[in-house]
Amino acid sequence: VNNNNIKQQLSAAKMITPRGILLVFSMVVSASGWSHSVPSNPSSASKPLTPAEDASSLNRRSFLFRTTAAVAAPSFTSLQITTSYPKPASAAVISQDAAQTQWKASVATIDNLIENWDTISKGGGDAIRKELGTANFGKDVSPLFQIDKAFKILRENDSVDLIEFTEQSEEFTEALARADTMAYSANFAGGSGKPTPPQVYIDKARKEVEGLQQIAKRLSSLL
């Protein structure tokens, strides 16, 4: 057997795949059979194998088959797992009325946050984030939590301008994320040296919430 040809076939087969393993196995078995059926000395071509030699050949092939099957089996199992499509996870679908209710409650929460900013912000950045629905501590959950899911339902309403509503809802979620970032930063401000005081980030958070309030008004006008 030409060793160079075998090496080229091994490289092309990509042994890490099940197909490559089976191809290697078939070549090894063929080479094993060839080595016994075609002797290196032409003068001995007509000499038959002894019973001991024939049994040794069968045992060798049997061993190779068992070993290759053991390796190939988990490979095929892995292949089946990776190529199978996962079942979609079941998710609760809210109705138009539920989405409308969540949105109206969200608008009221934003208005209340602006109106009572000084009182709420005394609790620090996490108190602001709780109102924004980005840090839900305790039993009370802000209606702004997962507001993007409500947006997906609301924009399916035939009376809604899909393009305008989509653009405004994206601006809303971006502004909400910026407000959350500023409020979150207030939790880690201060300390030794000359750090930025927490109030600086709280003030920045308020500006973002005020912008959020304006976007909310534009969204409400589209519904």
mmCIF file of C-alpha atoms in Angstrom:
data_model
loop_
_atom_site.group_PDB
_atom_site.id
_atom_site.type_symbol
_atom_site.label_atom_id
_atom_site.label_comp_id
_atom_site.label_asym_id
_atom_site.label_seq_id
_atom_site.Cartn_x
_atom_site.Cartn_y
_atom_site.Cartn_z
ATOM 1 C CA VAL A 1 0.000 0.000 0.000
ATOM 2 C CA ASN A 2 1.329 3.446 -0.935
ATOM 3 C CA ASN A 3 1.833 5.302 2.368
ATOM 4 C CA ASN A 4 1.703 8.721 0.680
ATOM 5 C CA ASN A 5 -1.718 7.943 -0.796
ATOM 6 C CA ILE A 6 -3.011 6.860 2.613
ATOM 7 C CA LYS A 7 -1.753 10.069 4.235
ATOM 8 C CA GLN A 8 -3.454 12.169 1.560
ATOM 9 C CA GLN A 9 -6.718 10.267 2.037
ATOM 10 C CA LEU A 10 -6.487 10.641 5.814
ATOM 11 C CA SER A 11 -6.063 14.408 5.469
ATOM 12 C CA ALA A 12 -9.005 14.690 3.076
ATOM 13 C CA ALA A 13 -11.226 12.559 5.285
ATOM 14 C CA LYS A 14 -10.921 14.907 8.290
ATOM 15 C CA MET A 15 -10.715 12.211 10.921
ATOM 16 C CA ILE A 16 -12.615 14.218 13.546
ATOM 17 C CA THR A 17 -15.873 13.630 11.648
ATOM 18 C CA PRO A 18 -17.832 10.329 11.688
ATOM 19 C CA ARG A 19 -17.429 10.038 7.930
ATOM 20 C CA GLY A 20 -13.678 10.442 8.317
ATOM 21 C CA ILE A 21 -13.577 7.731 10.996
ATOM 22 C CA LEU A 22 -15.464 5.285 8.799
ATOM 23 C CA LEU A 23 -13.252 6.081 5.827
ATOM 24 C CA VAL A 24 -10.114 5.521 7.908
ATOM 25 C CA PHE A 25 -11.550 2.258 9.203
ATOM 26 C CA SER A 26 -12.295 1.017 5.688
ATOM 27 C CA MET A 27 -8.779 1.893 4.527
ATOM 28 C CA VAL A 28 -7.178 0.197 7.533
ATOM 29 C CA VAL A 29 -9.206 -2.968 7.007
ATOM 30 C CA SER A 30 -8.452 -2.937 3.288
ATOM 31 C CA ALA A 31 -4.752 -2.451 3.971
ATOM 32 C CA SER A 32 -4.817 -5.287 6.520
ATOM 33 C CA GLY A 33 -6.517 -7.605 4.077
ATOM 34 C CA TRP A 34 -4.159 -6.556 1.281
ATOM 35 C CA SER A 35 -1.101 -7.253 3.386
ATOM 36 C CA HIS A 36 -2.242 -10.875 3.795
ATOM 37 C CA SER A 37 -3.735 -11.472 0.363
ATOM 38 C CA VAL A 38 -0.840 -9.906 -1.615
ATOM 39 C CA PRO A 39 2.494 -10.937 -0.082
ATOM 40 C CA SER A 40 5.627 -8.862 -0.541
ATOM 41 C CA ASN A 41 7.437 -11.871 -2.052
ATOM 42 C CA PRO A 42 5.854 -12.782 -5.447
ATOM 43 C CA SER A 43 7.211 -16.309 -5.233
ATOM 44 C CA SER A 44 4.995 -16.995 -2.238
ATOM 45 C CA ALA A 45 1.803 -15.696 -3.869
ATOM 46 C CA SER A 46 0.400 -19.172 -4.258
ATOM 47 C CA LYS A 47 1.113 -20.132 -0.665
ATOM 48 C CA PRO A 48 -2.172 -20.205 1.336
ATOM 49 C CA LEU A 49 -2.475 -18.809 4.845
ATOM 50 C CA THR A 50 -2.090 -21.223 7.696
ATOM 51 C CA PRO A 51 -5.043 -21.584 10.106
ATOM 52 C CA ALA A 52 -3.080 -19.648 12.757
ATOM 53 C CA GLU A 53 -2.346 -16.775 10.328
ATOM 54 C CA ASP A 54 -5.965 -16.663 9.151
ATOM 55 C CA ALA A 55 -7.242 -16.572 12.755
ATOM 56 C CA SER A 56 -4.782 -13.770 13.567
ATOM 57 C CA SER A 57 -6.083 -11.749 10.608
ATOM 58 C CA LEU A 58 -9.697 -12.222 11.690
ATOM 59 C CA ASN A 59 -8.923 -11.268 15.298
ATOM 60 C CA ARG A 60 -7.109 -8.135 14.131
ATOM 61 C CA ARG A 61 -10.010 -7.075 11.938
ATOM 62 C CA SER A 62 -12.501 -7.817 14.694
ATOM 63 C CA PHE A 63 -10.511 -5.665 17.109
ATOM 64 C CA LEU A 64 -10.349 -2.794 14.628
ATOM 65 C CA PHE A 65 -14.068 -3.013 14.011
ATOM 66 C CA ARG A 66 -14.939 -2.961 17.734
ATOM 67 C CA THR A 67 -12.558 -0.062 18.403
ATOM 68 C CA THR A 68 -13.786 2.016 15.466
ATOM 69 C CA ALA A 69 -17.436 1.354 16.309
ATOM 70 C CA ALA A 70 -16.838 2.471 19.894
ATOM 71 C CA VAL A 71 -15.273 5.726 18.667
ATOM 72 C CA ALA A 72 -17.788 6.347 15.906
ATOM 73 C CA ALA A 73 -20.892 5.769 18.052
ATOM 74 C CA PRO A 74 -20.495 8.836 20.305
ATOM 75 C CA SER A 75 -19.466 10.859 17.270
ATOM 76 C CA PHE A 76 -22.715 10.037 15.499
ATOM 77 C CA THR A 77 -24.631 10.785 18.685
ATOM 78 C CA SER A 78 -22.931 14.167 18.891
ATOM 79 C CA LEU A 79 -23.700 14.808 15.233
ATOM 80 C CA GLN A 80 -27.375 14.050 15.755
ATOM 81 C CA ILE A 81 -27.526 16.378 18.741
ATOM 82 C CA THR A 82 -25.856 19.310 17.015
ATOM 83 C CA THR A 83 -27.893 19.048 13.836
ATOM 84 C CA SER A 84 -31.268 18.606 15.514
ATOM 85 C CA TYR A 85 -33.351 21.742 15.788
ATOM 86 C CA PRO A 86 -34.294 22.738 19.342
ATOM 87 C CA LYS A 87 -37.942 23.063 20.160
ATOM 88 C CA PRO A 88 -38.996 26.682 20.621
ATOM 89 C CA ALA A 89 -39.485 27.627 24.243
ATOM 90 C CA SER A 90 -43.030 28.416 25.162
ATOM 91 C CA ALA A 91 -43.543 32.069 26.060
ATOM 92 C CA ALA A 92 -46.615 33.839 27.355
ATOM 93 C CA VAL A 93 -48.112 36.078 24.675
ATOM 94 C CA ILE A 94 -49.802 39.207 26.006
ATOM 95 C CA SER A 95 -52.862 40.682 24.360
ATOM 96 C CA GLN A 96 -53.327 44.149 22.897
ATOM 97 C CA ASP A 97 -55.327 45.192 25.961
ATOM 98 C CA ALA A 98 -52.621 43.930 28.328
ATOM 99 C CA ALA A 99 -49.938 45.725 26.319
ATOM 100 C CA GLN A 100 -51.964 48.950 26.378
ATOM 101 C CA THR A 101 -52.418 48.642 30.139
ATOM 102 C CA GLN A 102 -48.702 48.075 30.669
ATOM 103 C CA TRP A 103 -47.819 51.065 28.517
ATOM 104 C CA LYS A 104 -50.214 53.423 30.302
ATOM 105 C CA ALA A 105 -48.830 52.273 33.644
ATOM 106 C CA SER A 106 -45.303 52.865 32.331
ATOM 107 C CA VAL A 107 -46.127 56.420 31.329
ATOM 108 C CA ALA A 108 -47.607 57.049 34.778
ATOM 109 C CA THR A 109 -44.458 55.612 36.401
ATOM 110 C CA ILE A 110 -42.202 57.938 34.396
ATOM 111 C CA ASP A 111 -44.346 60.952 35.280
ATOM 112 C CA ASN A 112 -44.307 59.998 38.957
ATOM 113 C CA LEU A 113 -40.529 59.542 38.879
ATOM 114 C CA ILE A 114 -40.007 63.044 37.485
ATOM 115 C CA GLU A 115 -42.514 64.606 39.871
ATOM 116 C CA ASN A 116 -41.000 62.932 42.942
ATOM 117 C CA TRP A 117 -37.408 62.846 41.779
ATOM 118 C CA ASP A 118 -35.856 64.415 44.856
ATOM 119 C CA THR A 119 -37.554 61.963 47.192
ATOM 120 C CA ILE A 120 -36.903 58.858 45.102
ATOM 121 C CA SER A 121 -33.316 59.741 44.219
ATOM 122 C CA LYS A 122 -32.416 59.966 47.902
ATOM 123 C CA GLY A 123 -32.487 56.185 47.834
ATOM 124 C CA GLY A 124 -29.549 56.216 45.399
ATOM 125 C CA GLY A 125 -29.124 54.842 41.942
ATOM 126 C CA ASP A 126 -30.896 51.563 42.667
ATOM 127 C CA ALA A 127 -34.046 53.381 43.777
ATOM 128 C CA ILE A 128 -34.149 55.108 40.391
ATOM 129 C CA ARG A 129 -33.415 51.886 38.556
ATOM 130 C CA LYS A 130 -36.255 50.148 40.378
ATOM 131 C CA GLU A 131 -38.690 52.715 38.978
ATOM 132 C CA LEU A 132 -37.179 52.227 35.510
ATOM 133 C CA GLY A 133 -37.738 48.485 35.732
ATOM 134 C CA THR A 134 -34.040 47.714 35.294
ATOM 135 C CA ALA A 135 -33.407 46.671 38.891
ATOM 136 C CA ASN A 136 -36.455 45.038 40.425
ATOM 137 C CA PHE A 137 -35.875 44.651 44.122
ATOM 138 C CA GLY A 138 -38.679 43.399 46.345
ATOM 139 C CA LYS A 139 -42.180 42.348 45.359
ATOM 140 C CA ASP A 140 -43.152 45.467 43.399
ATOM 141 C CA VAL A 141 -42.162 45.277 39.726
ATOM 142 C CA SER A 142 -42.159 48.385 37.559
ATOM 143 C CA PRO A 143 -44.404 48.235 34.462
ATOM 144 C CA LEU A 144 -41.335 49.370 32.502
ATOM 145 C CA PHE A 145 -39.809 45.943 33.079
ATOM 146 C CA GLN A 146 -39.666 44.183 29.676
ATOM 147 C CA ILE A 147 -41.545 47.024 28.021
ATOM 148 C CA ASP A 148 -40.020 45.937 24.710
ATOM 149 C CA LYS A 149 -42.374 42.932 24.706
ATOM 150 C CA ALA A 150 -45.354 45.254 24.976
ATOM 151 C CA PHE A 151 -43.978 47.327 22.080
ATOM 152 C CA LYS A 152 -43.922 44.238 19.852
ATOM 153 C CA ILE A 153 -47.621 43.687 20.519
ATOM 154 C CA LEU A 154 -48.640 47.336 20.209
ATOM 155 C CA ARG A 155 -47.025 47.822 16.827
ATOM 156 C CA GLU A 156 -49.156 44.983 15.408
ATOM 157 C CA ASN A 157 -52.238 47.162 15.751
ATOM 158 C CA ASP A 158 -53.486 48.059 12.270
ATOM 159 C CA SER A 159 -54.186 51.642 13.314
ATOM 160 C CA VAL A 160 -50.550 52.240 14.347
ATOM 161 C CA ASP A 161 -47.974 53.756 11.993
ATOM 162 C CA LEU A 162 -45.555 50.833 12.023
ATOM 163 C CA ILE A 163 -42.461 52.723 10.855
ATOM 164 C CA GLU A 164 -42.922 55.727 13.134
ATOM 165 C CA PHE A 165 -43.836 53.589 16.130
ATOM 166 C CA THR A 166 -40.827 51.329 15.606
ATOM 167 C CA GLU A 167 -38.447 54.290 15.415
ATOM 168 C CA GLN A 168 -39.898 55.937 18.512
ATOM 169 C CA SER A 169 -39.939 52.703 20.520
ATOM 170 C CA GLU A 170 -36.275 52.116 19.670
ATOM 171 C CA GLU A 171 -35.417 55.634 20.840
ATOM 172 C CA PHE A 172 -37.370 54.933 24.011
ATOM 173 C CA THR A 173 -35.464 51.750 24.851
ATOM 174 C CA GLU A 174 -32.132 53.464 24.109
ATOM 175 C CA ALA A 175 -32.997 56.391 26.389
ATOM 176 C CA LEU A 176 -34.128 53.943 29.065
ATOM 177 C CA ALA A 177 -30.772 52.160 28.829
ATOM 178 C CA ARG A 178 -28.867 55.441 29.144
ATOM 179 C CA ALA A 179 -30.868 56.462 32.210
ATOM 180 C CA ASP A 180 -30.176 53.081 33.765
ATOM 181 C CA THR A 181 -26.443 53.439 33.057
ATOM 182 C CA MET A 182 -26.254 56.829 34.771
ATOM 183 C CA ALA A 183 -28.229 55.611 37.788
ATOM 184 C CA TYR A 184 -26.070 52.499 38.018
ATOM 185 C CA SER A 185 -22.888 54.597 37.881
ATOM 186 C CA ALA A 186 -24.114 56.634 40.856
ATOM 187 C CA ASN A 187 -23.816 53.509 42.995
ATOM 188 C CA PHE A 188 -20.055 53.375 42.487
ATOM 189 C CA ALA A 189 -19.182 57.071 42.473
ATOM 190 C CA GLY A 190 -17.346 58.683 45.392
ATOM 191 C CA GLY A 191 -14.503 57.211 47.389
ATOM 192 C CA SER A 192 -10.916 58.333 47.912
ATOM 193 C CA GLY A 193 -9.030 60.871 45.815
ATOM 194 C CA LYS A 194 -11.054 63.228 43.653
ATOM 195 C CA PRO A 195 -13.861 61.028 42.364
ATOM 196 C CA THR A 196 -17.021 62.154 40.641
ATOM 197 C CA PRO A 197 -19.769 62.661 43.255
ATOM 198 C CA PRO A 198 -22.790 60.349 42.941
ATOM 199 C CA GLN A 199 -25.064 63.360 42.507
ATOM 200 C CA VAL A 200 -23.461 64.091 39.142
ATOM 201 C CA TYR A 201 -24.659 60.760 37.776
ATOM 202 C CA ILE A 202 -28.062 61.138 39.411
ATOM 203 C CA ASP A 203 -28.489 64.489 37.671
ATOM 204 C CA LYS A 204 -27.490 62.913 34.360
ATOM 205 C CA ALA A 205 -29.985 60.150 34.974
ATOM 206 C CA ARG A 206 -32.727 62.736 35.477
ATOM 207 C CA LYS A 207 -31.946 64.361 32.122
ATOM 208 C CA GLU A 208 -32.245 60.999 30.433
ATOM 209 C CA VAL A 209 -35.558 60.311 32.187
ATOM 210 C CA GLU A 210 -36.856 63.705 31.104
ATOM 211 C CA GLY A 211 -35.969 62.796 27.528
ATOM 212 C CA LEU A 212 -37.668 59.458 28.093
ATOM 213 C CA GLN A 213 -40.806 61.278 29.156
ATOM 214 C CA GLN A 214 -40.885 63.262 25.903
ATOM 215 C CA ILE A 215 -40.489 60.125 23.794
ATOM 216 C CA ALA A 216 -43.270 58.483 25.798
ATOM 217 C CA LYS A 217 -45.610 61.330 24.882
ATOM 218 C CA ARG A 218 -44.840 60.851 21.188
ATOM 219 C CA LEU A 219 -45.457 57.120 21.474
ATOM 220 C CA SER A 220 -48.765 57.669 23.244
ATOM 221 C CA SER A 221 -49.903 59.952 20.430
ATOM 222 C CA LEU A 222 -49.367 57.090 17.968
ATOM 223 C CA LEU A 223 -51.613 54.679 19.855
#
